């Protein structure tokens, strides 16, 4: 489920063009990784709105995609839409309860949304499990970093 109120463009953050909307909602059945790859390409091109639409389509079509949910949450973080990021990471965590990266991202999103109590327990668990997941340990990694 796409977080309630999810929109591709927060106020003052860009314009969805017809081309962007068409690229994000084409009806052909594409594998989920194609949607994610297209979203990453759109981010590189500076089309955050198009990338967000692509990832929203990806999670709607394949809600079991950990990669799509995580990247959608990361993109919302990048856009400063912390409420939507919390929603995306919460949905991802409900589906993938053991994923320490999603827990770390959700904790970061909760902090950004100034929901500190919810973040504290997650951070404690992430800290305990950091040694189990080398991706969480990457010093250069950012909490809003998209992954391909």
Backbone as ProteinMPNN parsed JSONL, in Angstrom:
{"seq_chain_A": "XXXXXXXXXXXXXXXXXXXXXXXXXXXXXXXXXXXXXXXXXXXXXXXXXXXXXXXXXXXXXXXXXXXXXXXXXXXXXXXXXXXXXXXXXXXXXXXXXXXXXXXXXXXXXXXXXXXXXXXXXXXXXXXXXXXXXXXXXXXXXXXXXXXX", "coords_chain_A": {"N_chain_A": [[0.839, -1.179, 0.0], [0.58, 2.159, -0.859], [1.796, 4.869, 1.004], [-0.589, 6.847, 2.753], [-1.751, 9.78, 1.262], [0.413, 10.069, -0.407], [2.294, 11.766, -2.766], [3.859, 12.692, -5.778], [5.235, 15.093, -5.981], [6.249, 17.275, -3.618], [5.101, 20.41, -2.262], [6.485, 23.084, -4.04], [8.679, 21.665, -5.091], [9.183, 20.925, -7.691], [7.91, 20.027, -10.991], [5.498, 17.925, -12.392], [5.683, 16.667, -15.506], [4.006, 15.959, -18.656], [5.507, 14.045, -20.002], [7.01, 12.957, -17.911], [4.975, 11.827, -16.313], [3.957, 9.974, -18.145], [6.182, 8.286, -18.522], [6.324, 7.213, -15.988], [4.026, 5.754, -15.604], [3.542, 3.867, -17.564], [1.758, 1.238, -19.123], [2.802, -1.293, -19.743], [3.866, -4.52, -18.695], [6.436, -4.565, -16.701], [9.401, -5.984, -15.298], [9.991, -5.731, -11.755], [12.545, -4.815, -11.023], [13.238, -3.358, -13.246], [11.569, -1.116, -13.029], [12.652, 0.029, -10.712], [15.289, 0.487, -11.571], [14.773, 2.324, -13.628], [13.761, 4.402, -12.084], [16.033, 5.115, -10.604], [17.651, 6.046, -12.674], [16.138, 8.264, -13.458], [16.407, 9.841, -11.161], [19.151, 10.414, -11.31], [19.07, 12.002, -13.575], [17.887, 14.191, -12.565], [15.173, 14.239, -12.307], [13.21, 14.081, -9.997], [10.501, 13.941, -9.397], [9.519, 12.241, -11.413], [10.963, 9.929, -10.782], [9.912, 9.348, -8.277], [7.237, 8.807, -8.918], [7.664, 6.51, -10.479], [8.636, 4.705, -8.552], [6.448, 4.619, -6.834], [4.596, 3.387, -8.507], [5.947, 0.977, -8.77], [5.852, -0.149, -6.116], [3.122, -0.402, -5.876], [2.5, -2.246, -7.857], [4.124, -4.414, -7.207], [4.127, -5.176, -4.26], [5.684, -6.724, -2.597], [8.311, -6.11, -2.979], [11.243, -5.445, -1.575], [13.356, -3.783, -2.304], [12.099, -1.784, -3.875], [10.331, -0.568, -1.975], [12.195, 0.322, -0.038], [13.786, 2.109, -1.528], [11.807, 3.943, -2.273], [11.133, 5.053, 0.205], [13.645, 6.18, 0.816], [13.814, 8.08, -1.207], [11.678, 9.764, -0.547], [12.756, 10.715, 1.862], [14.921, 12.167, 0.849], [13.539, 14.151, -0.431], [12.566, 15.529, 1.663], [10.142, 14.83, 2.695], [9.173, 13.684, 5.273], [7.055, 12.486, 6.639], [5.914, 10.845, 4.68], [8.111, 9.234, 4.16], [8.391, 7.892, 6.609], [6.008, 6.449, 6.498], [6.462, 4.801, 4.215], [8.782, 3.343, 4.972], [7.759, 2.125, 7.27], [5.789, 0.478, 6.192], [7.459, -1.153, 4.659], [8.968, -2.333, 6.709], [6.981, -3.755, 8.04], [6.548, -5.724, 6.196], [9.076, -6.859, 5.859], [10.414, -7.803, 8.365], [12.878, -8.423, 9.581], [14.846, -6.862, 8.448], [17.593, -5.001, 8.87], [18.582, -2.702, 7.667], [16.297, -1.384, 6.743], [15.133, -0.869, 9.195], [17.029, 0.907, 10.235], [16.772, 3.012, 8.409], [14.085, 3.697, 8.866], [14.268, 4.554, 11.518], [15.887, 6.831, 11.184], [14.168, 8.37, 9.573], [12.072, 8.761, 11.378], [13.369, 10.313, 13.305], [13.897, 12.607, 11.769], [11.285, 13.382, 11.406], [10.74, 14.218, 13.867], [9.878, 12.388, 15.758], [10.898, 11.123, 18.227], [10.691, 9.153, 20.277], [9.765, 6.807, 19.035], [11.926, 6.277, 17.413], [14.03, 5.634, 19.113], [13.951, 2.943, 20.19], [14.218, 1.476, 17.839], [16.762, 2.319, 17.01], [18.358, 1.251, 19.049], [18.058, -1.504, 18.535], [19.109, -1.615, 15.936], [21.751, -0.871, 16.416], [22.635, -3.066, 17.921], [22.563, -5.04, 15.951], [24.226, -4.226, 13.919], [26.737, -5.343, 13.301], [26.033, -7.616, 11.945], [25.294, -6.963, 9.371], [26.941, -5.888, 6.689], [26.277, -3.792, 4.951], [25.036, -1.847, 6.481], [27.119, -0.897, 7.899], [28.69, 0.604, 6.192], [30.672, 3.357, 5.953], [30.437, 5.499, 4.197], [27.876, 5.454, 3.365], [24.643, 6.926, 3.125], [21.641, 7.762, 4.869], [19.578, 8.392, 3.158], [20.24, 7.291, 0.798], [19.872, 5.932, -2.38], [19.568, 2.643, -3.697], [20.671, 0.379, -6.169]], "CA_chain_A": [[0.0, 0.0, 0.0], [1.304, 3.423, -0.9], [1.418, 5.659, 2.176], [-1.693, 7.77, 2.575], [-1.365, 11.136, 0.902], [1.649, 10.084, -1.19], [2.297, 12.51, -4.012], [5.187, 12.71, -6.363], [5.918, 16.371, -5.846], [5.812, 18.122, -2.516], [4.997, 21.811, -2.646], [7.707, 23.814, -4.358], [9.823, 20.802, -5.343], [9.276, 20.502, -9.081], [6.673, 19.931, -11.754], [5.319, 16.683, -13.123], [5.353, 16.954, -16.895], [3.321, 14.846, -19.304], [6.518, 13.024, -20.271], [7.32, 12.305, -16.64], [3.842, 10.995, -15.932], [3.875, 8.862, -19.087], [7.256, 7.337, -18.222], [6.106, 6.601, -14.678], [2.801, 4.97, -15.52], [3.328, 3.067, -18.757], [1.021, 0.054, -18.717], [3.451, -2.566, -20.02], [4.283, -5.25, -17.498], [7.893, -4.582, -16.606], [9.882, -6.546, -14.028], [10.137, -4.718, -10.715], [13.877, -4.223, -11.058], [13.241, -2.354, -14.312], [10.98, 0.099, -12.461], [13.629, 0.602, -9.787], [16.396, 1.003, -12.383], [14.299, 3.538, -14.291], [13.672, 5.445, -11.059], [17.395, 5.559, -10.303], [18.078, 6.849, -13.816], [15.432, 9.543, -13.381], [17.047, 10.623, -10.098], [20.408, 10.908, -11.87], [18.727, 13.045, -14.544], [17.295, 15.31, -11.843], [13.715, 14.144, -12.363], [12.794, 13.474, -8.736], [9.064, 13.655, -9.502], [9.374, 11.037, -12.226], [11.491, 8.795, -10.02], [8.947, 9.04, -7.222], [6.11, 8.133, -9.575], [8.103, 5.17, -10.873], [8.706, 3.85, -7.362], [5.078, 4.419, -6.361], [4.036, 2.352, -9.383], [6.624, -0.278, -8.448], [5.326, -0.755, -4.891], [1.728, -0.752, -6.117], [2.467, -3.465, -8.678], [4.849, -5.503, -6.55], [4.306, -4.724, -2.879], [6.66, -7.556, -1.9], [9.666, -5.704, -3.36], [12.008, -4.746, -0.545], [14.144, -2.753, -2.981], [11.22, -0.673, -4.259], [9.887, 0.133, -0.77], [13.32, 1.009, 0.583], [14.148, 3.252, -2.358], [10.748, 4.936, -2.183], [11.355, 5.742, 1.468], [14.858, 7.0, 0.699], [13.512, 9.223, -2.061], [10.892, 10.683, 0.276], [13.706, 11.378, 2.761], [15.685, 13.132, 0.049], [12.621, 15.24, -0.759], [12.138, 16.194, 2.89], [8.775, 14.389, 3.01], [9.456, 12.73, 6.334], [5.847, 11.727, 6.939], [5.796, 9.799, 3.663], [9.234, 8.317, 4.368], [8.011, 7.048, 7.745], [4.992, 5.522, 6.003], [7.063, 3.811, 3.313], [9.649, 2.447, 5.743], [6.901, 1.335, 8.154], [5.213, -0.575, 5.352], [8.552, -2.079, 4.333], [9.319, -3.085, 7.911], [5.895, -4.706, 8.287], [6.719, -6.82, 5.238], [10.426, -7.431, 5.974], [10.649, -7.469, 9.763], [14.25, -8.617, 10.022], [15.798, -6.077, 7.654], [18.206, -3.987, 9.717], [18.708, -1.446, 6.91], [15.003, -0.703, 6.776], [14.985, -0.356, 10.563], [17.891, 2.095, 10.355], [16.156, 4.081, 7.634], [12.88, 4.129, 9.573], [14.706, 5.339, 12.688], [16.332, 8.135, 10.682], [12.985, 9.111, 9.143], [11.356, 9.163, 12.593], [14.119, 11.436, 13.884], [13.644, 13.776, 10.927], [9.89, 13.77, 11.639], [10.718, 14.599, 15.287], [9.201, 11.334, 16.526], [12.091, 10.556, 18.847], [10.415, 7.954, 21.063], [9.704, 5.662, 18.129], [13.244, 6.025, 16.838], [14.985, 5.144, 20.103], [13.963, 1.477, 20.246], [14.783, 0.998, 16.573], [18.203, 2.572, 17.016], [18.972, 0.262, 19.934], [18.11, -2.78, 17.819], [20.042, -1.47, 14.811], [23.101, -0.871, 16.975], [22.94, -4.457, 18.271], [22.668, -5.894, 14.762], [25.083, -3.639, 12.883], [27.802, -6.269, 12.931], [25.496, -8.678, 11.108], [24.981, -6.486, 8.026], [28.004, -4.969, 6.253], [25.724, -2.612, 4.275], [24.723, -0.842, 7.485], [28.382, -0.394, 8.412], [29.391, 1.424, 5.204], [30.782, 4.724, 6.467], [30.074, 6.488, 3.184], [26.447, 5.335, 3.066], [23.749, 7.914, 3.729], [20.336, 7.191, 5.143], [18.652, 8.624, 2.063], [20.925, 6.822, -0.397], [19.13, 4.956, -3.159], [20.402, 1.528, -4.088], [20.222, -0.301, -7.383]], "C_chain_A": [[0.886, 1.245, 0.0], [0.862, 4.253, 0.293], [0.335, 6.677, 1.848], [-1.18, 9.168, 2.262], [-0.113, 11.216, 0.044], [1.434, 10.831, -2.499], [3.72, 12.603, -4.495], [5.937, 13.994, -6.066], [5.408, 17.119, -4.637], [5.803, 19.572, -2.98], [6.363, 22.421, -2.905], [8.892, 22.949, -4.716], [9.878, 20.303, -6.78], [7.91, 20.404, -9.72], [6.643, 18.579, -12.441], [4.884, 17.038, -14.53], [4.596, 15.767, -17.48], [4.294, 13.719, -19.581], [6.876, 12.256, -19.017], [6.206, 11.356, -16.254], [3.731, 9.785, -16.86], [4.95, 7.821, -18.797], [6.984, 6.588, -16.924], [4.924, 5.658, -14.65], [2.542, 4.128, -16.759], [2.757, 1.712, -18.37], [1.738, -1.273, -18.961], [3.927, -3.217, -18.722], [5.803, -5.36, -17.502], [8.289, -5.243, -15.29], [10.17, -5.421, -13.032], [11.503, -4.06, -10.741], [14.012, -3.203, -12.173], [12.651, -1.036, -13.81], [11.991, 0.805, -11.558], [14.801, 1.195, -10.569], [15.992, 2.285, -13.103], [14.204, 4.688, -13.299], [15.053, 5.992, -10.727], [17.952, 6.423, -11.433], [17.422, 8.223, -13.779], [16.02, 10.431, -12.285], [18.35, 11.218, -10.613], [20.183, 12.042, -12.861], [18.102, 14.268, -13.873], [15.778, 15.304, -11.836], [13.202, 13.397, -11.129], [11.315, 13.099, -8.788], [8.829, 12.376, -10.299], [9.862, 9.796, -11.509], [10.506, 8.37, -8.941], [7.738, 8.322, -7.808], [6.467, 6.703, -9.946], [8.1, 4.229, -9.677], [7.321, 3.624, -6.754], [4.374, 3.36, -7.201], [4.648, 0.999, -9.025], [6.048, -0.924, -7.188], [3.856, -1.124, -5.038], [1.625, -2.066, -6.894], [3.096, -4.662, -7.975], [5.138, -5.111, -5.111], [5.293, -5.569, -2.079], [8.108, -7.206, -2.26], [10.311, -4.851, -2.269], [12.765, -3.574, -1.165], [13.287, -1.541, -3.341], [10.763, 0.116, -3.04], [11.025, 0.939, -0.148], [13.712, 2.246, -0.221], [13.079, 4.336, -2.345], [10.898, 5.74, -0.89], [12.565, 6.653, 1.424], [14.605, 8.235, -0.157], [12.646, 10.235, -1.312], [11.784, 11.416, 1.271], [14.446, 12.485, 2.023], [14.843, 14.363, -0.27], [12.186, 16.022, 0.477], [10.708, 15.859, 3.284], [8.858, 13.282, 4.061], [8.241, 11.898, 6.701], [5.66, 10.575, 5.952], [6.918, 8.778, 3.791], [8.918, 7.359, 5.512], [6.98, 6.02, 7.288], [5.569, 4.429, 5.123], [7.938, 2.829, 4.081], [8.838, 1.59, 6.716], [6.261, 0.186, 7.391], [6.274, -1.615, 5.002], [8.897, -2.943, 5.541], [8.233, -4.092, 8.284], [6.041, -5.932, 7.387], [8.038, -7.57, 5.445], [10.972, -7.134, 7.37], [12.106, -7.587, 10.197], [15.26, -7.735, 9.331], [16.341, -4.901, 8.465], [18.381, -2.655, 8.979], [17.41, -0.671, 6.914], [14.755, -0.136, 8.164], [15.817, 0.91, 10.755], [17.284, 3.273, 9.605], [14.901, 4.609, 8.313], [13.254, 4.974, 10.791], [15.137, 6.736, 12.256], [15.132, 8.993, 10.269], [12.179, 9.587, 10.355], [12.051, 10.34, 13.274], [13.851, 12.705, 13.089], [12.223, 14.297, 11.123], [9.659, 14.176, 13.094], [9.857, 13.658, 16.129], [10.277, 10.513, 17.227], [11.829, 9.271, 19.614], [10.396, 6.705, 20.187], [11.062, 5.291, 17.571], [14.181, 5.34, 17.824], [15.082, 3.618, 20.14], [14.559, 0.885, 18.971], [16.292, 1.181, 16.544], [18.941, 1.592, 17.912], [19.117, -1.076, 19.228], [19.095, -2.728, 16.652], [21.477, -1.543, 15.321], [23.541, -2.284, 17.341], [23.264, -5.286, 17.047], [23.606, -5.364, 13.696], [26.181, -4.586, 12.415], [27.349, -7.376, 12.011], [25.308, -8.257, 9.655], [26.028, -5.474, 7.58], [27.478, -3.726, 5.541], [25.433, -1.495, 5.262], [26.006, -0.178, 7.973], [29.102, 0.546, 7.452], [29.472, 2.87, 5.677], [30.345, 5.783, 5.472], [28.574, 6.471, 2.886], [25.666, 6.414, 3.801], [22.409, 7.255, 3.928], [19.323, 7.435, 4.033], [19.253, 8.184, 0.73], [20.072, 5.752, -1.092], [20.079, 3.862, -3.601], [19.81, 0.833, -5.302], [20.248, -1.784, -7.266]], "O_chain_A": [[1.831, 1.346, 0.783], [-0.335, 4.335, 0.571], [0.352, 7.293, 0.781], [-0.276, 9.67, 2.929], [0.383, 12.313, -0.214], [0.494, 10.546, -3.242], [4.665, 12.594, -3.707], [7.158, 13.976, -5.916], [4.257, 17.556, -4.62], [6.432, 19.912, -3.982], [7.281, 22.291, -2.095], [10.025, 23.427, -4.66], [10.574, 19.325, -7.052], [6.886, 20.662, -9.085], [7.644, 18.138, -13.006], [3.83, 17.644, -14.724], [4.549, 14.696, -16.876], [3.946, 12.551, -19.413], [7.03, 11.035, -19.056], [6.463, 10.204, -15.905], [3.439, 8.682, -16.398], [4.68, 6.621, -18.82], [7.384, 5.432, -16.787], [4.829, 4.829, -13.744], [1.405, 3.71, -16.98], [3.211, 1.098, -17.405], [1.31, -2.295, -18.426], [4.336, -2.538, -17.781], [6.373, -6.168, -18.234], [7.6, -5.086, -14.282], [10.54, -4.311, -13.415], [11.608, -2.857, -10.503], [14.815, -2.276, -12.067], [13.168, 0.037, -14.123], [12.161, 2.022, -11.631], [15.255, 2.296, -10.256], [16.779, 3.228, -13.18], [14.53, 5.826, -13.635], [15.223, 7.203, -10.584], [18.642, 7.412, -11.184], [18.077, 9.233, -14.039], [16.12, 11.645, -12.462], [18.629, 12.395, -10.382], [21.013, 12.943, -12.975], [17.821, 15.266, -14.536], [15.16, 16.275, -11.399], [12.811, 12.233, -11.211], [10.923, 12.05, -8.276], [8.029, 11.529, -9.9], [9.251, 8.732, -11.61], [10.292, 7.179, -8.717], [7.27, 7.332, -7.246], [5.666, 5.787, -9.752], [7.625, 3.097, -9.768], [7.052, 2.55, -6.217], [3.639, 2.529, -6.668], [3.944, -0.01, -8.981], [5.781, -2.126, -7.185], [3.389, -2.062, -4.392], [0.758, -2.894, -6.613], [2.641, -5.794, -8.138], [6.267, -4.752, -4.778], [5.698, -5.168, -0.989], [9.03, -7.93, -1.884], [9.959, -3.687, -2.078], [12.8, -2.486, -0.59], [13.703, -0.401, -3.135], [10.801, 1.346, -3.059], [10.841, 2.098, 0.225], [13.944, 3.311, 0.351], [13.402, 5.522, -2.398], [10.798, 6.967, -0.9], [12.523, 7.773, 1.934], [15.122, 9.313, 0.136], [12.864, 11.44, -1.433], [11.594, 12.61, 1.506], [14.576, 13.602, 2.523], [15.362, 15.475, -0.367], [11.52, 17.051, 0.363], [10.124, 16.543, 4.125], [8.639, 12.106, 3.77], [8.379, 10.723, 7.04], [5.292, 9.467, 6.342], [6.704, 7.588, 3.559], [9.151, 6.155, 5.401], [7.069, 4.847, 7.652], [5.21, 3.26, 5.264], [7.851, 1.62, 3.868], [9.197, 0.438, 6.96], [6.199, -0.941, 7.883], [6.01, -2.816, 5.045], [9.096, -4.15, 5.407], [8.54, -5.171, 8.791], [5.693, -7.045, 7.783], [8.104, -8.781, 5.23], [11.878, -6.317, 7.533], [12.518, -6.886, 11.122], [16.453, -7.853, 9.612], [15.63, -3.928, 8.715], [18.334, -1.594, 9.602], [17.407, 0.55, 7.07], [14.22, 0.965, 8.296], [15.357, 1.873, 11.368], [17.281, 4.398, 10.103], [14.669, 5.817, 8.342], [12.621, 5.995, 11.058], [14.782, 7.721, 12.905], [15.077, 10.185, 10.572], [11.661, 10.703, 10.35], [11.391, 11.256, 13.763], [13.606, 13.762, 13.67], [11.977, 15.499, 11.021], [8.529, 14.444, 13.502], [9.2, 14.076, 17.082], [10.534, 9.363, 16.87], [12.673, 8.375, 19.602], [10.948, 5.67, 20.559], [11.323, 4.122, 17.288], [15.036, 4.551, 17.421], [16.183, 3.066, 20.123], [15.311, -0.088, 19.02], [17.019, 0.292, 16.101], [20.037, 1.147, 17.571], [20.167, -1.714, 19.307], [19.827, -3.687, 16.41], [22.321, -2.206, 14.718], [24.688, -2.66, 17.1], [24.146, -6.144, 17.093], [23.768, -6.002, 12.656], [26.508, -4.61, 11.229], [28.174, -8.016, 11.359], [25.174, -9.117, 8.786], [26.015, -4.33, 8.034], [28.159, -2.7, 5.524], [25.567, -0.319, 4.923], [25.984, 0.972, 8.41], [30.044, 1.225, 7.862], [28.445, 3.54, 5.789], [29.921, 6.866, 5.876], [28.062, 7.376, 2.226], [25.978, 6.769, 4.938], [22.073, 6.295, 3.235], [18.305, 6.746, 3.973], [18.831, 8.641, -0.333], [19.616, 4.797, -0.464], [21.257, 4.116, -3.851], [18.592, 0.717, -5.434], [19.894, -2.484, -8.214]]}, "name": "protein", "num_of_chains": 1, "seq": "XXXXXXXXXXXXXXXXXXXXXXXXXXXXXXXXXXXXXXXXXXXXXXXXXXXXXXXXXXXXXXXXXXXXXXXXXXXXXXXXXXXXXXXXXXXXXXXXXXXXXXXXXXXXXXXXXXXXXXXXXXXXXXXXXXXXXXXXXXXXXXXXXXXX"}
